[in-house]
mmCIF file of C-alpha atoms and ligand atoms in Angstrom:
data_model
loop_
_atom_site.group_PDB
_atom_site.id
_atom_site.type_symbol
_atom_site.label_atom_id
_atom_site.label_comp_id
_atom_site.label_asym_id
_atom_site.label_seq_id
_atom_site.Cartn_x
_atom_site.Cartn_y
_atom_site.Cartn_z
ATOM 1 C CA MET A 1 32.232 -41.974 123.354
ATOM 2 C CA THR A 2 33.826 -39.577 125.813
ATOM 3 C CA PRO A 3 37.588 -39.189 125.522
ATOM 4 C CA PRO A 4 39.704 -40.897 128.193
ATOM 5 C CA ILE A 5 40.321 -38.746 131.258
ATOM 6 C CA PRO A 6 43.987 -37.695 131.635
ATOM 7 C CA VAL A 7 43.870 -38.344 135.347
ATOM 8 C CA THR A 8 47.554 -37.619 136.112
ATOM 9 C CA GLY A 9 47.041 -34.099 134.768
ATOM 10 C CA LEU A 10 44.305 -33.196 137.257
ATOM 11 C CA THR A 11 45.067 -31.139 140.348
ATOM 12 C CA ARG A 12 44.082 -32.681 143.667
ATOM 13 C CA ALA A 13 40.925 -30.519 143.747
ATOM 14 C CA GLU A 14 39.968 -31.565 140.210
ATOM 15 C CA LEU A 15 40.583 -35.219 140.994
ATOM 16 C CA THR A 16 38.421 -34.934 144.097
ATOM 17 C CA ASP A 17 35.611 -33.379 142.039
ATOM 18 C CA LEU A 18 35.836 -36.176 139.502
ATOM 19 C CA VAL A 19 35.736 -38.933 142.098
ATOM 20 C CA THR A 20 33.017 -37.429 144.281
ATOM 21 C CA GLY A 21 31.062 -36.663 141.104
ATOM 22 C CA TRP A 22 30.959 -40.435 140.601
ATOM 23 C CA GLY A 23 29.343 -40.759 144.025
ATOM 24 C CA GLU A 24 32.510 -41.946 145.776
ATOM 25 C CA LYS A 25 33.593 -40.691 149.201
ATOM 26 C CA PRO A 26 36.307 -37.996 149.293
ATOM 27 C CA PHE A 27 38.746 -40.429 150.932
ATOM 28 C CA ARG A 28 38.652 -42.459 147.701
ATOM 29 C CA ALA A 29 40.059 -39.410 145.937
ATOM 30 C CA ARG A 30 42.811 -39.172 148.547
ATOM 31 C CA GLN A 31 43.677 -42.829 148.040
ATOM 32 C CA LEU A 32 43.762 -42.449 144.289
ATOM 33 C CA TRP A 33 45.865 -39.279 144.490
ATOM 34 C CA SER A 34 48.338 -41.064 146.709
ATOM 35 C CA TRP A 35 48.580 -44.026 144.318
ATOM 36 C CA LEU A 36 49.271 -41.664 141.460
ATOM 37 C CA HIS A 37 51.625 -39.109 143.009
ATOM 38 C CA VAL A 38 53.159 -40.733 146.098
ATOM 39 C CA LYS A 39 53.284 -44.447 145.364
ATOM 40 C CA LEU A 40 53.875 -43.747 141.671
ATOM 41 C CA ALA A 41 51.543 -46.515 140.495
ATOM 42 C CA ARG A 42 51.901 -47.165 136.783
ATOM 43 C CA ASP A 43 48.707 -49.122 136.329
ATOM 44 C CA TRP A 44 45.334 -49.695 137.907
ATOM 45 C CA ALA A 45 46.014 -53.266 138.935
ATOM 46 C CA ALA A 46 48.548 -52.033 141.504
ATOM 47 C CA MET A 47 45.908 -50.016 143.366
ATOM 48 C CA SER A 48 44.971 -52.906 145.620
ATOM 49 C CA ASP A 49 43.004 -51.017 148.272
ATOM 50 C CA LEU A 50 40.532 -49.445 145.854
ATOM 51 C CA ALA A 51 37.137 -51.160 145.675
ATOM 52 C CA ARG A 52 36.750 -53.265 142.552
ATOM 53 C CA PRO A 53 33.866 -51.312 140.987
ATOM 54 C CA PHE A 54 35.759 -48.033 141.510
ATOM 55 C CA ARG A 55 38.879 -49.484 139.947
ATOM 56 C CA ALA A 56 36.854 -50.851 137.046
ATOM 57 C CA ARG A 57 35.356 -47.434 136.435
ATOM 58 C CA LEU A 58 38.804 -45.806 136.516
ATOM 59 C CA MET A 59 40.156 -48.384 134.114
ATOM 60 C CA ALA A 60 37.252 -47.844 131.735
ATOM 61 C CA SER A 61 37.274 -44.028 131.796
ATOM 62 C CA CYS A 62 40.891 -42.955 132.250
ATOM 63 C CA ALA A 63 43.836 -42.646 129.903
ATOM 64 C CA PRO A 64 46.933 -44.813 130.475
ATOM 65 C CA LEU A 65 49.083 -43.480 133.309
ATOM 66 C CA ARG A 66 52.389 -43.415 131.429
ATOM 67 C CA PRO A 67 53.667 -42.719 127.946
ATOM 68 C CA ALA A 68 55.482 -45.566 126.199
ATOM 69 C CA ILE A 69 59.246 -45.706 126.679
ATOM 70 C CA ARG A 70 60.518 -45.883 123.112
ATOM 71 C CA ALA A 71 64.181 -45.685 124.085
ATOM 72 C CA HIS A 72 66.293 -45.169 127.189
ATOM 73 C CA GLN A 73 69.948 -44.205 127.006
ATOM 74 C CA VAL A 74 72.554 -43.679 129.694
ATOM 75 C CA SER A 75 75.528 -41.418 129.083
ATOM 76 C CA ALA A 76 79.088 -42.155 130.202
ATOM 77 C CA ASP A 77 78.653 -39.267 132.682
ATOM 78 C CA GLY A 78 75.475 -40.765 134.206
ATOM 79 C CA THR A 79 72.987 -38.551 132.375
ATOM 80 C CA GLU A 80 69.941 -40.493 131.206
ATOM 81 C CA LYS A 81 67.516 -39.791 128.404
ATOM 82 C CA TRP A 82 64.098 -41.238 127.734
ATOM 83 C CA LEU A 83 62.427 -41.028 124.374
ATOM 84 C CA LEU A 84 58.719 -41.191 125.102
ATOM 85 C CA GLY A 85 55.921 -42.082 122.721
ATOM 86 C CA LEU A 86 52.630 -40.256 123.334
ATOM 87 C CA ALA A 87 49.150 -41.602 122.638
ATOM 88 C CA ASP A 88 48.970 -39.921 119.202
ATOM 89 C CA GLY A 89 52.419 -41.107 118.128
ATOM 90 C CA GLN A 90 54.310 -37.887 118.907
ATOM 91 C CA VAL A 91 57.654 -38.366 120.621
ATOM 92 C CA ILE A 92 59.285 -36.210 123.274
ATOM 93 C CA GLU A 93 62.429 -36.436 125.369
ATOM 94 C CA THR A 94 63.093 -36.241 129.100
ATOM 95 C CA VAL A 95 66.604 -35.996 130.529
ATOM 96 C CA TYR A 96 67.922 -36.834 134.005
ATOM 97 C CA ILE A 97 71.099 -35.140 135.186
ATOM 98 C CA PRO A 98 72.543 -36.623 138.398
ATOM 99 C CA GLU A 99 74.790 -34.433 140.511
ATOM 100 C CA ASP A 100 76.394 -34.998 143.904
ATOM 101 C CA ALA A 101 73.612 -33.865 146.186
ATOM 102 C CA ARG A 102 70.764 -33.578 143.748
ATOM 103 C CA GLY A 103 69.191 -34.955 140.613
ATOM 104 C CA THR A 104 67.665 -32.680 138.031
ATOM 105 C CA LEU A 105 64.994 -33.723 135.575
ATOM 106 C CA CYS A 106 64.717 -31.714 132.368
ATOM 107 C CA VAL A 107 61.171 -32.022 131.026
ATOM 108 C CA SER A 108 59.584 -31.055 127.719
ATOM 109 C CA SER A 109 56.577 -28.769 127.442
ATOM 110 C CA GLN A 110 55.815 -29.188 123.733
ATOM 111 C CA ALA A 111 56.377 -31.797 121.042
ATOM 112 C CA GLY A 112 58.826 -29.864 118.907
ATOM 113 C CA CYS A 113 59.100 -26.090 119.188
ATOM 114 C CA SER A 114 57.844 -23.142 117.167
ATOM 115 C CA LEU A 115 60.593 -20.659 118.041
ATOM 116 C CA ASN A 116 63.065 -21.776 115.406
ATOM 117 C CA CYS A 117 66.258 -20.589 117.099
ATOM 118 C CA PRO A 118 68.847 -21.521 114.454
ATOM 119 C CA PHE A 119 71.423 -22.970 116.902
ATOM 120 C CA CYS A 120 68.931 -25.341 118.599
ATOM 121 C CA HIS A 121 68.367 -28.809 117.208
ATOM 122 C CA THR A 122 64.816 -29.062 118.584
ATOM 123 C CA GLY A 123 63.797 -26.013 116.571
ATOM 124 C CA ARG A 124 64.911 -27.690 113.340
ATOM 125 C CA GLN A 125 62.188 -30.317 113.612
ATOM 126 C CA GLY A 126 59.367 -27.799 113.733
ATOM 127 C CA PHE A 127 56.389 -27.684 116.038
ATOM 128 C CA ALA A 128 53.931 -30.544 116.454
ATOM 129 C CA ARG A 129 51.703 -29.623 119.394
ATOM 130 C CA ASN A 130 51.452 -28.541 122.999
ATOM 131 C CA LEU A 131 51.750 -31.209 125.659
ATOM 132 C CA THR A 132 48.864 -31.715 128.068
ATOM 133 C CA SER A 133 49.390 -31.223 131.791
ATOM 134 C CA ALA A 134 49.229 -35.026 132.137
ATOM 135 C CA GLU A 135 52.009 -35.496 129.596
ATOM 136 C CA ILE A 136 54.185 -33.018 131.482
ATOM 137 C CA VAL A 137 53.502 -34.536 134.919
ATOM 138 C CA GLU A 138 53.959 -38.090 133.634
ATOM 139 C CA GLN A 139 57.535 -37.313 132.588
ATOM 140 C CA VAL A 140 58.284 -36.652 136.255
ATOM 141 C CA LEU A 141 56.246 -39.621 137.530
ATOM 142 C CA LEU A 142 57.941 -41.933 135.053
ATOM 143 C CA ALA A 143 61.480 -40.760 135.778
ATOM 144 C CA ARG A 144 60.935 -40.753 139.539
ATOM 145 C CA GLY A 145 59.574 -44.279 139.425
ATOM 146 C CA GLU A 146 62.309 -45.648 137.170
ATOM 147 C CA LEU A 147 65.089 -43.940 139.124
ATOM 148 C CA LEU A 148 63.715 -44.995 142.492
ATOM 149 C CA LEU A 149 64.369 -48.605 141.525
ATOM 150 C CA ARG A 150 68.051 -47.669 141.261
ATOM 151 C CA ALA A 151 68.031 -45.511 144.392
ATOM 152 C CA ARG A 152 68.434 -42.287 142.410
ATOM 153 C CA ARG A 153 66.486 -39.190 143.262
ATOM 154 C CA VAL A 154 64.772 -36.441 141.330
ATOM 155 C CA THR A 155 65.125 -33.372 143.545
ATOM 156 C CA ASN A 156 64.825 -30.627 140.930
ATOM 157 C CA VAL A 157 62.765 -30.100 137.806
ATOM 158 C CA VAL A 158 63.665 -27.769 134.974
ATOM 159 C CA LEU A 159 61.206 -26.901 132.220
ATOM 160 C CA MET A 160 64.063 -26.698 129.749
ATOM 161 C CA GLY A 161 63.467 -29.609 127.425
ATOM 162 C CA MET A 162 61.714 -29.444 124.090
ATOM 163 C CA GLY A 163 59.378 -26.518 123.559
ATOM 164 C CA GLU A 164 58.612 -23.041 124.833
ATOM 165 C CA PRO A 165 56.765 -23.467 128.156
ATOM 166 C CA LEU A 166 55.182 -20.022 128.033
ATOM 167 C CA TYR A 167 53.528 -20.837 124.713
ATOM 168 C CA ASN A 168 51.781 -23.640 126.602
ATOM 169 C CA TYR A 169 51.145 -21.717 129.785
ATOM 170 C CA ASP A 170 47.883 -23.272 130.996
ATOM 171 C CA ALA A 171 49.074 -26.869 130.829
ATOM 172 C CA VAL A 172 52.470 -25.923 132.272
ATOM 173 C CA ALA A 173 50.864 -24.011 135.142
ATOM 174 C CA ARG A 174 48.560 -26.882 136.027
ATOM 175 C CA ALA A 175 51.476 -29.344 135.842
ATOM 176 C CA VAL A 176 53.609 -27.133 138.100
ATOM 177 C CA HIS A 177 50.818 -26.952 140.682
ATOM 178 C CA ILE A 178 50.540 -30.748 140.626
ATOM 179 C CA LEU A 179 54.310 -31.200 141.025
ATOM 180 C CA MET A 180 54.381 -28.757 143.934
ATOM 181 C CA ASP A 181 51.418 -30.274 145.808
ATOM 182 C CA ASP A 182 52.556 -31.097 149.350
ATOM 183 C CA ALA A 183 50.426 -34.222 149.415
ATOM 184 C CA GLY A 184 52.010 -35.478 146.204
ATOM 185 C CA LEU A 185 55.433 -35.152 144.607
ATOM 186 C CA ALA A 186 55.977 -32.091 146.823
ATOM 187 C CA ILE A 187 58.697 -30.517 144.702
ATOM 188 C CA GLY A 188 59.109 -27.031 146.159
ATOM 189 C CA SER A 189 58.893 -23.871 144.070
ATOM 190 C CA ARG A 190 62.592 -23.176 144.521
ATOM 191 C CA LYS A 191 63.393 -26.609 143.084
ATOM 192 C CA ILE A 192 61.559 -25.883 139.851
ATOM 193 C CA THR A 193 62.916 -23.665 137.083
ATOM 194 C CA LEU A 194 61.022 -22.506 134.031
ATOM 195 C CA SER A 195 63.182 -21.494 131.080
ATOM 196 C CA THR A 196 61.788 -19.194 128.423
ATOM 197 C CA ALA A 197 63.087 -17.407 125.363
ATOM 198 C CA GLY A 198 61.167 -14.391 126.672
ATOM 199 C CA VAL A 199 57.413 -14.477 126.097
ATOM 200 C CA VAL A 200 57.078 -11.085 127.772
ATOM 201 C CA PRO A 201 53.292 -10.972 128.436
ATOM 202 C CA ARG A 202 53.493 -14.245 130.406
ATOM 203 C CA LEU A 203 56.440 -13.465 132.666
ATOM 204 C CA ASP A 204 54.458 -11.748 135.383
ATOM 205 C CA ALA A 205 52.201 -14.810 135.760
ATOM 206 C CA VAL A 206 55.227 -17.067 136.303
ATOM 207 C CA GLY A 207 56.200 -14.962 139.301
ATOM 208 C CA ARG A 208 52.714 -14.367 140.681
ATOM 209 C CA GLU A 209 50.909 -17.629 139.999
ATOM 210 C CA LEU A 210 53.707 -20.191 140.057
ATOM 211 C CA GLY A 211 56.538 -18.614 142.057
ATOM 212 C CA VAL A 212 59.090 -20.965 140.502
ATOM 213 C CA ASN A 213 62.577 -19.892 139.421
ATOM 214 C CA LEU A 214 62.755 -18.079 136.128
ATOM 215 C CA ALA A 215 65.482 -18.569 133.533
ATOM 216 C CA ILE A 216 65.664 -16.395 130.456
ATOM 217 C CA SER A 217 67.452 -17.552 127.311
ATOM 218 C CA LEU A 218 69.079 -14.288 126.322
ATOM 219 C CA HIS A 219 72.040 -15.318 124.112
ATOM 220 C CA ALA A 220 72.654 -11.735 122.990
ATOM 221 C CA ALA A 221 72.173 -8.280 124.470
ATOM 222 C CA ARG A 222 72.377 -6.574 121.124
ATOM 223 C CA GLU A 223 69.177 -6.349 119.131
ATOM 224 C CA GLU A 224 70.423 -7.394 115.705
ATOM 225 C CA VAL A 225 72.280 -10.412 117.094
ATOM 226 C CA ARG A 226 69.354 -11.531 119.243
ATOM 227 C CA ASN A 227 66.917 -11.092 116.358
ATOM 228 C CA ARG A 228 68.949 -13.667 114.523
ATOM 229 C CA LEU A 229 69.608 -16.113 117.383
ATOM 230 C CA VAL A 230 66.186 -15.901 119.028
ATOM 231 C CA PRO A 231 63.649 -14.911 116.351
ATOM 232 C CA LEU A 232 61.064 -14.328 119.118
ATOM 233 C CA ASN A 233 63.063 -11.169 119.827
ATOM 234 C CA ARG A 234 61.460 -9.581 116.751
ATOM 235 C CA LYS A 235 58.168 -9.817 118.596
ATOM 236 C CA TYR A 236 59.346 -9.084 122.140
ATOM 237 C CA GLY A 237 62.527 -7.051 121.884
ATOM 238 C CA LEU A 238 65.268 -6.490 124.408
ATOM 239 C CA GLY A 239 63.687 -3.291 125.724
ATOM 240 C CA ASP A 240 60.333 -4.952 126.483
ATOM 241 C CA LEU A 241 62.060 -7.920 128.047
ATOM 242 C CA ARG A 242 64.206 -5.779 130.310
ATOM 243 C CA ALA A 243 61.211 -3.678 131.399
ATOM 244 C CA ALA A 244 59.296 -6.840 132.304
ATOM 245 C CA LEU A 245 62.217 -8.159 134.365
ATOM 246 C CA LEU A 246 62.713 -4.863 136.187
ATOM 247 C CA ASN A 247 59.067 -5.204 137.303
ATOM 248 C CA TYR A 248 59.177 -8.963 137.829
ATOM 249 C CA PRO A 249 57.714 -10.124 141.184
ATOM 250 C CA LEU A 250 60.860 -11.905 142.320
ATOM 251 C CA LYS A 251 60.657 -13.641 145.705
ATOM 252 C CA SER A 252 63.096 -12.277 148.238
ATOM 253 C CA GLY A 253 66.562 -13.780 148.058
ATOM 254 C CA ARG A 254 66.032 -15.137 144.562
ATOM 255 C CA ARG A 255 67.551 -14.109 141.287
ATOM 256 C CA VAL A 256 66.695 -14.385 137.637
ATOM 257 C CA THR A 257 68.902 -16.884 135.789
ATOM 258 C CA TRP A 258 70.198 -15.752 132.419
ATOM 259 C CA GLU A 259 71.193 -18.388 129.894
ATOM 260 C CA TYR A 260 73.710 -17.463 127.253
ATOM 261 C CA VAL A 261 75.001 -20.005 124.770
ATOM 262 C CA LEU A 262 78.436 -19.030 123.512
ATOM 263 C CA LEU A 263 78.789 -19.245 119.738
ATOM 264 C CA ASP A 264 82.152 -18.759 118.132
ATOM 265 C CA GLY A 265 82.411 -15.366 116.446
ATOM 266 C CA VAL A 266 78.683 -14.645 116.892
ATOM 267 C CA ASN A 267 78.102 -13.416 120.467
ATOM 268 C CA ASP A 268 81.331 -14.169 122.356
ATOM 269 C CA ARG A 269 83.394 -10.966 122.163
ATOM 270 C CA LEU A 270 84.266 -8.815 125.146
ATOM 271 C CA ASP A 271 81.947 -6.164 123.725
ATOM 272 C CA ASP A 272 79.130 -8.684 123.940
ATOM 273 C CA ALA A 273 79.971 -9.398 127.585
ATOM 274 C CA ARG A 274 79.909 -5.681 128.377
ATOM 275 C CA ALA A 275 76.574 -5.217 126.612
ATOM 276 C CA PHE A 276 75.259 -8.238 128.533
ATOM 277 C CA GLY A 277 76.355 -6.832 131.895
ATOM 278 C CA ALA A 278 74.916 -3.417 131.117
ATOM 279 C CA TYR A 279 71.625 -5.037 130.105
ATOM 280 C CA LEU A 280 71.265 -6.741 133.501
ATOM 281 C CA GLN A 281 71.846 -3.629 135.605
ATOM 282 C CA GLY A 282 69.173 -3.352 138.295
ATOM 283 C CA ILE A 283 67.903 -6.937 137.927
ATOM 284 C CA PRO A 284 68.993 -9.458 140.607
ATOM 285 C CA SER A 285 70.747 -11.889 138.315
ATOM 286 C CA LYS A 286 72.898 -14.951 138.008
ATOM 287 C CA ILE A 287 74.374 -16.013 134.725
ATOM 288 C CA ASN A 288 74.678 -19.451 133.158
ATOM 289 C CA LEU A 289 77.113 -19.525 130.267
ATOM 290 C CA ILE A 290 76.341 -22.529 128.091
ATOM 291 C CA PRO A 291 79.031 -23.963 125.829
ATOM 292 C CA PHE A 292 77.363 -24.617 122.480
ATOM 293 C CA ASN A 293 76.504 -28.279 121.933
ATOM 294 C CA PRO A 294 76.960 -29.042 118.260
ATOM 295 C CA TRP A 295 74.590 -31.323 116.364
ATOM 296 C CA PRO A 296 74.840 -32.930 112.920
ATOM 297 C CA GLY A 297 74.563 -30.338 110.188
ATOM 298 C CA THR A 298 74.882 -27.194 112.287
ATOM 299 C CA ALA A 299 77.149 -24.456 111.002
ATOM 300 C CA PHE A 300 77.569 -22.901 114.450
ATOM 301 C CA ARG A 301 80.721 -23.677 116.393
ATOM 302 C CA PRO A 302 81.387 -23.566 120.115
ATOM 303 C CA SER A 303 83.562 -20.787 121.463
ATOM 304 C CA SER A 304 86.970 -21.975 122.620
ATOM 305 C CA PRO A 305 87.457 -22.669 126.348
ATOM 306 C CA GLU A 306 89.765 -19.623 126.566
ATOM 307 C CA VAL A 307 87.123 -17.355 125.060
ATOM 308 C CA ILE A 308 84.492 -18.758 127.419
ATOM 309 C CA LEU A 309 86.730 -18.110 130.446
ATOM 310 C CA ARG A 310 87.480 -14.590 129.240
ATOM 311 C CA PHE A 311 83.774 -13.933 128.778
ATOM 312 C CA GLN A 312 83.062 -15.226 132.285
ATOM 313 C CA GLU A 313 85.883 -13.082 133.690
ATOM 314 C CA ALA A 314 84.413 -9.969 132.044
ATOM 315 C CA LEU A 315 81.056 -10.644 133.696
ATOM 316 C CA HIS A 316 82.715 -11.318 137.058
ATOM 317 C CA ARG A 317 84.421 -7.947 136.821
ATOM 318 C CA GLN A 318 80.999 -6.368 136.308
ATOM 319 C CA GLY A 319 79.908 -8.035 139.542
ATOM 320 C CA PHE A 320 77.802 -10.932 138.262
ATOM 321 C CA VAL A 321 77.679 -14.456 139.618
ATOM 322 C CA THR A 322 78.547 -16.347 136.466
ATOM 323 C CA VAL A 323 78.865 -20.088 136.076
ATOM 324 C CA ILE A 324 79.792 -22.123 133.043
ATOM 325 C CA ARG A 325 77.249 -24.897 132.698
ATOM 326 C CA ASP A 326 79.023 -28.190 132.206
ATOM 327 C CA SER A 327 77.676 -29.981 129.253
ATOM 328 C CA ARG A 328 76.173 -33.295 130.241
ATOM 329 C CA GLY A 329 74.987 -36.230 128.200
ATOM 330 C CA ALA A 330 76.388 -34.982 124.896
ATOM 331 C CA ASP A 331 77.310 -38.554 123.875
ATOM 332 C CA ILE A 332 73.622 -39.519 123.878
ATOM 333 C CA ALA A 333 72.441 -36.195 122.391
ATOM 334 C CA ALA A 334 70.836 -35.275 125.706
ATOM 335 C CA ALA A 335 72.578 -31.924 126.175
ATOM 336 C CA CYS A 336 70.886 -28.524 125.826
ATOM 337 C CA GLY A 337 69.624 -27.973 122.331
ATOM 338 C CA GLN A 338 70.275 -31.543 121.178
ATOM 339 C CA LEU A 339 66.838 -32.989 121.906
ATOM 340 C CA LYS A 340 65.165 -34.036 118.753
ATOM 341 C CA GLY A 341 62.734 -36.838 119.445
ATOM 342 C CA GLN A 342 64.572 -39.448 117.452
ATOM 343 C CA LEU A 343 65.307 -43.108 118.027
ATOM 344 C CA PRO A 344 69.000 -43.840 118.611
ATOM 345 C CA GLY A 345 70.705 -44.302 115.264
ATOM 346 C CA ALA A 346 67.721 -43.001 113.301
ATOM 347 C CA ARG A 347 68.412 -40.837 110.314
ATOM 348 C CA PRO A 348 67.206 -37.246 110.143
ATOM 349 C CA ARG A 349 63.653 -36.902 108.831
ATOM 350 C CA SER A 350 64.729 -34.881 105.841
ATOM 351 C CA ALA A 351 67.952 -33.350 104.683
ATOM 352 C CA GLY A 352 66.228 -29.977 104.304
ATOM 353 C CA ALA A 353 65.314 -29.867 107.972
ATOM 354 C CA GLU A 354 69.014 -30.017 108.858
ATOM 355 C CA ALA A 355 70.105 -26.950 106.923
ATOM 356 C CA PRO A 356 70.838 -23.797 108.888
ATOM 357 C CA ALA A 357 68.247 -21.068 108.517
ATOM 358 C CA SER A 358 68.592 -18.536 105.734
ATOM 359 C CA GLY A 359 72.342 -18.867 105.319
ATOM 360 C CA ASP A 360 72.815 -16.815 108.488
ATOM 361 C CA SER A 361 75.129 -19.311 110.043
ATOM 362 C CA THR A 362 76.924 -20.660 107.003
ATOM 363 C CA PRO A 363 80.623 -20.523 107.721
HETATM 364 N N1 SAH B 401 62.263 -22.596 124.898
HETATM 365 C C1 SAH B 401 62.854 -22.473 126.206
HETATM 366 C C2 SAH B 401 63.296 -23.795 126.832
HETATM 367 C C3 SAH B 401 64.063 -24.812 125.996
HETATM 368 S S1 SAH B 401 65.745 -24.510 125.540
HETATM 369 C C4 SAH B 401 64.002 -21.487 126.171
HETATM 370 O O1 SAH B 401 64.322 -20.989 125.099
HETATM 371 O O2 SAH B 401 64.534 -21.166 127.225
HETATM 372 C C5 SAH B 401 66.790 -24.761 126.887
HETATM 373 C C6 SAH B 401 68.131 -24.000 126.743
HETATM 374 O O3 SAH B 401 69.057 -24.664 125.855
HETATM 375 C C7 SAH B 401 67.938 -22.623 126.166
HETATM 376 O O4 SAH B 401 68.682 -21.678 126.855
HETATM 377 C C8 SAH B 401 68.449 -22.828 124.762
HETATM 378 O O5 SAH B 401 68.734 -21.629 124.165
HETATM 379 C C9 SAH B 401 69.634 -23.718 124.988
HETATM 380 N N2 SAH B 401 70.144 -24.337 123.785
HETATM 381 C C10 SAH B 401 69.472 -24.620 122.655
HETATM 382 N N3 SAH B 401 70.281 -25.203 121.749
HETATM 383 C C11 SAH B 401 71.497 -25.299 122.298
HETATM 384 C C12 SAH B 401 72.730 -25.853 121.860
HETATM 385 N N4 SAH B 401 72.853 -26.431 120.665
HETATM 386 N N5 SAH B 401 73.776 -25.805 122.709
HETATM 387 C C13 SAH B 401 73.649 -25.262 123.937
HETATM 388 N N6 SAH B 401 72.498 -24.746 124.397
HETATM 389 C C14 SAH B 401 71.430 -24.753 123.591
#
């Protein structure tokens, strides 16, 4: 038996090949594409203008069009989180962050994460597997469809949920092309941001092949601190990362976003801010300071609001656009670094998985 076709993860050209390969006319592919990516159909029965035999063939050969919604939570601040069950039982999370003029969807690229950054809750659960392009696209289709019913919009997409998108480049790239397709969801390249801990050999492709906004999770501009906070730094160090960004094919008028989570006593001194500013010299940059979002069992603590403001001030003085990201959805564990693929109220999988790594962060 051939495996079910993950039809939502096909580009328009691939979908056309599939459909015409079945002997259907190309306009059938256009109809199907529009059902999937414009009308946001969740099942085959809705596709009323497709001929019955064609629909029957789709139903028999294709995978379901949506993951299962295992839980949906809404935060006091309007942030929403879906816990989604995939066909093989893995669970991932997708977060919607409404703002005045826009709505941002934070999507996952992997089930779990292999990077093991000690301050991030997702990393504590380990890595399960890469998501397929269909599983990435379906997070957007699902959220758009659900939110549309309540007249809420998804204008922006950030690849900032669970996982390291550049360790799943092929599926992420295909998904991004599908999201950007003018005849589909039509989310423009400047409305999509890919966040990476710094997989240096892949950065150039993000600029050249995808052209979306790039965010780098720096968190420290000093080698020994970054080695600890972002273990990937032992593979791709600060020097390599900076060289790649100096050569990065940035579109005109755009900047690289730098993410920096402020951890009390770890990376929040004025010295750290100076090292950070010096590190960015020559790279068109904007800075997102992220107040640390604590999670059960972490030994890290957030920097105080005064320290955060002082850190921001120091970067302003060095000439950098620096914003403090407001933490959204913390009451439903939907904030940065809190995603863990768990049902509300569920207990941690094992006590061991909650312990900070190697005593580094023990107070
Ligand atoms: N792997 C990618 C994308 C996922 S993380 C990356 O590293 O960029 C998204 C952002 O949330 C990263 O900047 C990450 O470092 C940050 N983050 C992780 N845990 C956090 C926490 N507990 N509080 C605040 N930000 C956190």
